RNA sequence: GCGAGCGUGGCGGAACUGGUAGACGCACUGGACUUAAAAUCCAGAGAUCGAAAGAUCGUGGGGGUUCGAUUCCCCCCGCUCGCACCA
C-alpha cells in the first residue's frame, strides 16, 4: 500500500478542480444562491496563519453549501492600496505598484496551495484603474447628492504616516497602525456624510440577527445616540462679539431647575472671543489645549474652569441667573460644545461645583428618600425618582419631566427636543501616493471643480519620488498641473487620495460582476447580494464593517442599487496564538529555533536554556509565528486546514501547536489507510440494515446529521469531532462477515464525503481509491437515513436523591410504570432504599429516573 | 467609571429547552508488534481513599430555587475585550 503523500495529491486535485472549473460561479440559476466572502487581504507578500484560519473557515462554508445544492459565489481579491507599499518604495526603491503586483502573485500562489475553492475568474485588485475609476465616479455622484463635502476642520494627524486619520482609525489617541500619538491639525479635507445615516445605521443593527452581538454593540456605542434637548441661555449683558446667547445640549432637561452654572469648551467660539485681549483667559485656553486626550490624562485631570464673569438668564425661571465658565471637561466636538451644570445629578458637574463653591440643589428625589433630608454632597444622584424643587414639574417622574421640559422650552422659544450622535462624518482625504486620486480640480476662478465623468479615471503618475518629504503627488513636477474643465484656465489637481477603506467599502459588489463597465451591475448585485456569510477579524467592527454599511446605503441613494445591508451574516474569527520564547538575554526566538528538552525548552542550535513565555497572538515582533508555507510543505494543506478547524470554536482565540498539527496529520494518514483497505465490500454493495455492521451504519447516519448541524452553526471543532467518532466506529467493527464489509464501505464512504469540505484534497484522493470516478467536488452532500439513527434501546441514568447510582437499559419510549419498576429493582437502588418505599419517583422519558427517599 | 463576554481534568474543548459532567482531540500510562526505536494497533485514565467492590469530593468562591443546577437567581473574586470627561 502506498503512502499518503500530500504534496502529490494536493497539486493533482487543485489542477483537476481548475481544469473542470468546479468553482466558477454563474450568475442566475435554479438553485438558491449563496455568497460567502472572507475579508480580502492586504497584499503584504506572504500569507500568515490568520489568513489560513480566515480562508479555511470560509472554504468549509463554501464547499458545504455547494454540496448542499446552492449556487455558491466564493471570490477572492486584493485590498491593494496602502502605506506599506510606499514604505517599501522608500526603503528599497521599488515602485509601490510593482511591489504590490509581485506580492499579489506570491500570495496568490500560496492561497492556491491551500486548495481554497475560489472562483479565481473574479479576482480583483483595488489598485488598478479598472477598479478605482469606479469609486472616483461614485464620489462625484456623492458630491452631486450632497453626500460628500469639503470643509476645514481639526483633524487627526499621524506624524509617522504623515497623513490624516479618520476618528475610527484613532485608538486611545494613537494612530491605529503606527501607534504614534496623533496631533490635531486644522486642514481642509473631504468628508462623506455618514452622519446623515446615523439613525438608519443604528436602528438597522437590530435586524442584523446573524451578526455577533459584540459587533452590533460596538457599532451601537460608536454611533452613540443621545436623546435630549438643545437649550438657549441668553447672556444678561447683551452680547459678546456676535453672540447674545449660549446654546447647550443636555440629555437631562428635567433637571433644568437644578442648574447652577454654564460651562463652555475651551475652543468654543465664545471662549475664543473672550480670550481676545484677556490674558488670564488666553492662558487658561492654552492650558486646556495641552491637556492630553489619552485615558490616563482624562482620568487624572481635575475639573478646572475659568470664570468668565458673564451671566446667563435661566430660560424658565426669571429670577435665576447663572455664571458662565470655560471648563476643561467640556468638548467642542460633542453636542454644542456647551453644557449647563446640574451638580446634584451629574458627577462631573458635582466635582466642578465642589471645586468652585457653586450651589448643589437636588431636583430629583429617590423614591425611598424624604424631601426634607435628601442632600447631595460627593456622589451625584443619577437614578430614577420624582422631581421636586422644580416648580410646575414637581411630582413628575424623570421621564415625564423630560417631556414637560421640552414642551416648556419649545413654548418659550428657548429650546427644542434634539437627538445627538457621537458618530462624526468620515474624513476620507489622505496625504499619500498609493491610493485612489480624488477626482477634483482646484481652479482659482471656478473653485472646486469635479473632474468630468468622461475624463475619468484620474490615474496615478508612475514616475514619483519617494525620497523627498511630504506627499509624493504634491512633489510631482507636472501631474498636478491641469486645466479647469469649466473655464479652461490653468488649474491644480487635488493631490490627496482616498482613505483605503474607500476601496473595501464596495468590493463585495464588484465581485458580483467584476468586469462590468459601470463598476458593478445592478442585476448581478441584485442576484448575489447581500453576502450571506461574511468572515473576518473583529478588529473591523467599527471600521470596514460600518463604512461598508454606510457606503451601500449611499450607493443606493445615488441610484446604483436597491440594497441597505451588505452583509446578512457575519462571523468574526478569533486570533491565532502561539507560545512565546526568549533566550537568556531576553531576545525573542522563533518557534523553529527552539526544541523540547523534557519539561523545558532549549535552543535548537546552541542548546542554551530557553524561557517559554505567555501564549500570545502571533506577531512578528515577538517572533511567535509559524509560516503557513512551511506547514503546508511539511504536512500538506489538508492537515493545516483540519487542525485550524479542530482545536477551538472559530470565534475564539486558538493556540497553534506542533502537537496538534501532528495529531491532525496522524488522523489523515489513518483515514487514507482506511480508504485503501483491500477488504472493503465492492462498490455499490447494499448497506446492511441488521447484523454486526448495524452499529456502524447508525454511527455514519448520525455523523451526517450532526456534522451538517455543526457546520451550519459554525461549530467546526465539533464537526471535526464527528469525523473522529465515525472513524473510531469504523475501527471498532472487527467482524469479518460480508455484511460488515459492506457496512465498513458505507462508513468510510460517508466519512470521506463528510471530510471533503475540511480536507478536500485527501477526500478526493480517498474517493478515487474507493473506486469512484466522479469528483467529490461535484457530488451532493450525503442524506441521512433518519430511521436508522434512533436506537430502540436507551441507557438511562438512575439517581437516588439526585445522585447517580446506576444505569438502566430500557426500550425507547418505555412507559413510566415499566421504567419505575425496572429502576426500583436495580441493586444500586435497593441498597439505598433499605426496604423502605420511596417518597417519589421522577421519570423523565428516555433521560433519567430519580428515586427520592 | 460604563458596557459586553468568559471562568469546566495536565491542556484545547463537549454537555440540546435544568436531566448520566468531562464527547472528541492533545499530552500521559501500560501492553502488543520490533533485535531496538519510530510508526501502528489494543487498553487505561477528573481528584482523593481503597487490593477491589465502592465511597466522598468536583464545572472560580459563597448563598438560593429545584426531586435534580456547568445551565436559572443573588452576592463576591479573577481574566479578556470594547467605549470613555459624550453632557
Short mmCIF file of N, CA, C and O in Angstrom, two decimals, chain A residues 40 43 77-82 95-98 100-102 104 122-137 433-437 456-460 462 498 503 506-507 510-511 514-516 519:
data_model
loop_
_atom_site.label_atom_id
_atom_site.label_comp_id
_atom_site.label_asym_id
_atom_site.label_seq_id
_atom_site.Cartn_x
_atom_site.Cartn_y
_atom_site.Cartn_z
N UNK A 40 -11.02 40.45 2.27
CA UNK A 40 -9.87 40.29 1.39
C UNK A 40 -8.61 40.87 2.01
O UNK A 40 -8.66 41.79 2.80
N UNK A 43 -2.11 42.87 0.28
CA UNK A 43 -1.03 42.03 -0.27
C UNK A 43 0.33 42.36 0.31
O UNK A 43 1.15 43.00 -0.33
N UNK A 77 -9.93 38.59 -3.66
CA UNK A 77 -9.27 39.73 -4.30
C UNK A 77 -8.24 40.36 -3.37
O UNK A 77 -7.88 39.77 -2.36
N UNK A 78 -7.81 41.55 -3.73
CA UNK A 78 -6.68 42.17 -3.03
C UNK A 78 -6.99 43.62 -2.68
O UNK A 78 -7.31 44.42 -3.55
N UNK A 79 -6.87 43.94 -1.43
CA UNK A 79 -7.06 45.30 -0.93
C UNK A 79 -5.72 46.01 -1.09
O UNK A 79 -4.95 46.12 -0.15
N UNK A 80 -5.46 46.45 -2.30
CA UNK A 80 -4.07 46.63 -2.73
C UNK A 80 -3.47 48.02 -2.56
O UNK A 80 -2.28 48.21 -2.82
N UNK A 81 -4.27 49.00 -2.15
CA UNK A 81 -3.68 50.31 -1.86
C UNK A 81 -3.29 50.34 -0.39
O UNK A 81 -3.93 49.71 0.44
N UNK A 82 -2.26 51.12 -0.08
CA UNK A 82 -1.92 51.25 1.33
C UNK A 82 -0.48 51.63 1.55
O UNK A 82 0.35 51.56 0.64
N UNK A 95 9.03 50.46 -6.98
CA UNK A 95 7.78 51.20 -7.15
C UNK A 95 6.63 50.48 -6.41
O UNK A 95 6.54 49.25 -6.49
N UNK A 96 5.77 51.25 -5.72
CA UNK A 96 4.69 50.61 -4.96
C UNK A 96 3.84 49.68 -5.82
O UNK A 96 3.41 48.62 -5.35
N UNK A 97 3.62 50.07 -7.08
CA UNK A 97 2.79 49.25 -7.95
C UNK A 97 3.45 47.91 -8.25
O UNK A 97 2.83 46.85 -8.18
N UNK A 98 4.71 47.97 -8.54
CA UNK A 98 5.47 46.76 -8.87
C UNK A 98 5.52 45.85 -7.64
O UNK A 98 5.26 44.65 -7.71
N UNK A 100 3.50 45.76 -5.16
CA UNK A 100 2.17 45.21 -4.88
C UNK A 100 1.83 44.05 -5.80
O UNK A 100 1.36 43.00 -5.36
N UNK A 101 2.10 44.25 -7.09
CA UNK A 101 1.77 43.20 -8.07
C UNK A 101 2.57 41.92 -7.78
O UNK A 101 2.04 40.81 -7.84
N UNK A 102 3.82 42.10 -7.42
CA UNK A 102 4.64 40.92 -7.11
C UNK A 102 4.13 40.21 -5.86
O UNK A 102 4.08 38.98 -5.79
N UNK A 104 1.08 40.21 -4.80
CA UNK A 104 -0.16 39.54 -5.14
C UNK A 104 0.15 38.18 -5.77
O UNK A 104 -0.45 37.17 -5.40
N UNK A 122 -12.90 35.83 -10.93
CA UNK A 122 -13.42 37.10 -10.43
C UNK A 122 -12.41 37.88 -9.61
O UNK A 122 -12.76 38.87 -8.96
N UNK A 123 -11.18 37.41 -9.57
CA UNK A 123 -10.14 38.08 -8.79
C UNK A 123 -10.04 39.55 -9.17
O UNK A 123 -10.14 39.90 -10.34
N UNK A 124 -9.84 40.41 -8.19
CA UNK A 124 -9.65 41.83 -8.48
C UNK A 124 -8.58 42.41 -7.57
O UNK A 124 -8.31 41.87 -6.49
N UNK A 125 -7.96 43.49 -8.03
CA UNK A 125 -7.01 44.22 -7.19
C UNK A 125 -7.45 45.68 -7.21
O UNK A 125 -7.66 46.26 -8.27
N UNK A 126 -7.59 46.27 -6.03
CA UNK A 126 -8.18 47.61 -5.95
C UNK A 126 -7.26 48.71 -6.47
O UNK A 126 -7.70 49.83 -6.65
N UNK A 127 -5.99 48.38 -6.72
CA UNK A 127 -5.06 49.42 -7.14
C UNK A 127 -5.04 49.62 -8.65
O UNK A 127 -4.31 50.46 -9.15
N UNK A 128 -5.85 48.86 -9.37
CA UNK A 128 -5.88 49.04 -10.82
C UNK A 128 -6.91 50.11 -11.19
O UNK A 128 -7.98 50.16 -10.59
N UNK A 129 -6.59 50.93 -12.18
CA UNK A 129 -7.54 51.98 -12.58
C UNK A 129 -8.90 51.38 -12.94
O UNK A 129 -9.94 52.00 -12.70
N UNK A 130 -8.86 50.18 -13.48
CA UNK A 130 -10.07 49.46 -13.83
C UNK A 130 -11.00 49.30 -12.62
O UNK A 130 -12.21 49.22 -12.76
N UNK A 131 -10.41 49.26 -11.43
CA UNK A 131 -11.23 49.19 -10.21
C UNK A 131 -11.49 50.60 -9.67
O UNK A 131 -12.63 50.98 -9.45
N UNK A 132 -10.42 51.37 -9.48
CA UNK A 132 -10.62 52.60 -8.71
C UNK A 132 -11.30 53.70 -9.49
O UNK A 132 -11.81 54.64 -8.89
N UNK A 133 -11.33 53.58 -10.84
CA UNK A 133 -12.04 54.62 -11.58
C UNK A 133 -13.52 54.67 -11.15
O UNK A 133 -14.13 55.72 -11.16
N UNK A 134 -14.05 53.52 -10.76
CA UNK A 134 -15.47 53.49 -10.40
C UNK A 134 -15.73 54.22 -9.09
O UNK A 134 -16.78 54.82 -8.92
N UNK A 135 -14.76 54.17 -8.21
CA UNK A 135 -15.02 54.90 -6.96
C UNK A 135 -14.83 56.39 -7.17
O UNK A 135 -15.42 57.18 -6.44
N UNK A 136 -14.06 56.77 -8.16
CA UNK A 136 -13.99 58.19 -8.49
C UNK A 136 -15.37 58.65 -8.98
O UNK A 136 -15.85 59.72 -8.60
N UNK A 137 -15.98 57.81 -9.80
CA UNK A 137 -17.28 58.23 -10.30
C UNK A 137 -18.36 58.15 -9.22
O UNK A 137 -19.26 58.98 -9.16
N UNK A 433 0.53 58.79 -1.62
CA UNK A 433 0.57 58.50 -3.05
C UNK A 433 -0.24 57.24 -3.40
O UNK A 433 -1.06 57.26 -4.32
N UNK A 434 -0.04 56.16 -2.66
CA UNK A 434 -0.56 54.86 -3.10
C UNK A 434 -2.02 54.67 -2.66
O UNK A 434 -2.35 53.91 -1.76
N UNK A 435 -2.88 55.46 -3.34
CA UNK A 435 -4.31 55.40 -3.09
C UNK A 435 -5.03 55.92 -4.31
O UNK A 435 -4.39 56.29 -5.31
N UNK A 436 -6.33 55.95 -4.23
CA UNK A 436 -7.11 56.40 -5.38
C UNK A 436 -7.18 57.92 -5.40
O UNK A 436 -7.62 58.55 -4.44
N UNK A 437 -6.74 58.55 -6.50
CA UNK A 437 -6.77 60.02 -6.57
C UNK A 437 -8.20 60.55 -6.45
O UNK A 437 -9.14 59.96 -7.00
N UNK A 456 -12.48 60.54 -16.58
CA UNK A 456 -12.05 59.51 -15.61
C UNK A 456 -11.47 58.32 -16.37
O UNK A 456 -11.86 58.08 -17.50
N UNK A 457 -10.60 57.54 -15.80
CA UNK A 457 -10.07 57.74 -14.45
C UNK A 457 -8.96 58.79 -14.38
O UNK A 457 -8.25 58.99 -15.36
N UNK A 458 -8.85 59.40 -13.22
CA UNK A 458 -7.64 60.16 -12.91
C UNK A 458 -6.66 59.13 -12.37
O UNK A 458 -6.89 58.54 -11.33
N UNK A 459 -5.62 58.88 -13.16
CA UNK A 459 -4.70 57.81 -12.75
C UNK A 459 -3.48 58.38 -12.04
O UNK A 459 -3.15 59.56 -12.21
N UNK A 460 -2.83 57.54 -11.29
CA UNK A 460 -1.63 57.94 -10.57
C UNK A 460 -0.47 58.03 -11.54
O UNK A 460 -0.36 57.22 -12.45
N UNK A 462 3.30 57.41 -12.71
CA UNK A 462 4.21 56.30 -12.41
C UNK A 462 5.53 56.79 -11.82
O UNK A 462 6.07 56.19 -10.89
N UNK A 498 -7.88 58.88 -1.61
CA UNK A 498 -8.89 58.39 -0.68
C UNK A 498 -8.28 57.48 0.38
O UNK A 498 -7.34 56.72 0.11
N UNK A 503 -11.92 51.69 -0.82
CA UNK A 503 -11.91 50.52 -1.73
C UNK A 503 -12.68 49.34 -1.14
O UNK A 503 -13.45 48.68 -1.81
N UNK A 506 -16.86 48.68 -1.08
CA UNK A 506 -17.77 48.23 -2.15
C UNK A 506 -17.24 47.06 -2.96
O UNK A 506 -17.90 46.60 -3.89
N UNK A 507 -16.09 46.48 -2.58
CA UNK A 507 -15.50 45.41 -3.39
C UNK A 507 -16.42 44.20 -3.49
O UNK A 507 -16.44 43.48 -4.48
N UNK A 510 -18.48 44.56 -6.46
CA UNK A 510 -17.71 44.37 -7.70
C UNK A 510 -17.60 42.87 -8.03
O UNK A 510 -17.63 42.49 -9.19
N UNK A 511 -17.48 42.05 -7.00
CA UNK A 511 -17.35 40.61 -7.24
C UNK A 511 -18.57 40.02 -7.96
O UNK A 511 -18.48 38.99 -8.60
N UNK A 514 -17.34 41.35 -11.93
CA UNK A 514 -16.09 42.10 -11.77
C UNK A 514 -15.57 42.80 -13.02
O UNK A 514 -14.64 43.58 -12.92
N UNK A 515 -16.17 42.51 -14.18
CA UNK A 515 -15.67 43.20 -15.38
C UNK A 515 -16.66 44.26 -15.84
O UNK A 515 -16.48 44.86 -16.89
N UNK A 516 -17.70 44.47 -15.10
CA UNK A 516 -18.76 45.35 -15.56
C UNK A 516 -18.26 46.79 -15.74
O UNK A 516 -17.60 47.33 -14.86
N UNK A 519 -18.74 49.48 -12.95
CA UNK A 519 -18.29 49.21 -11.58
C UNK A 519 -18.89 47.92 -11.07
O UNK A 519 -18.20 47.02 -10.66
#
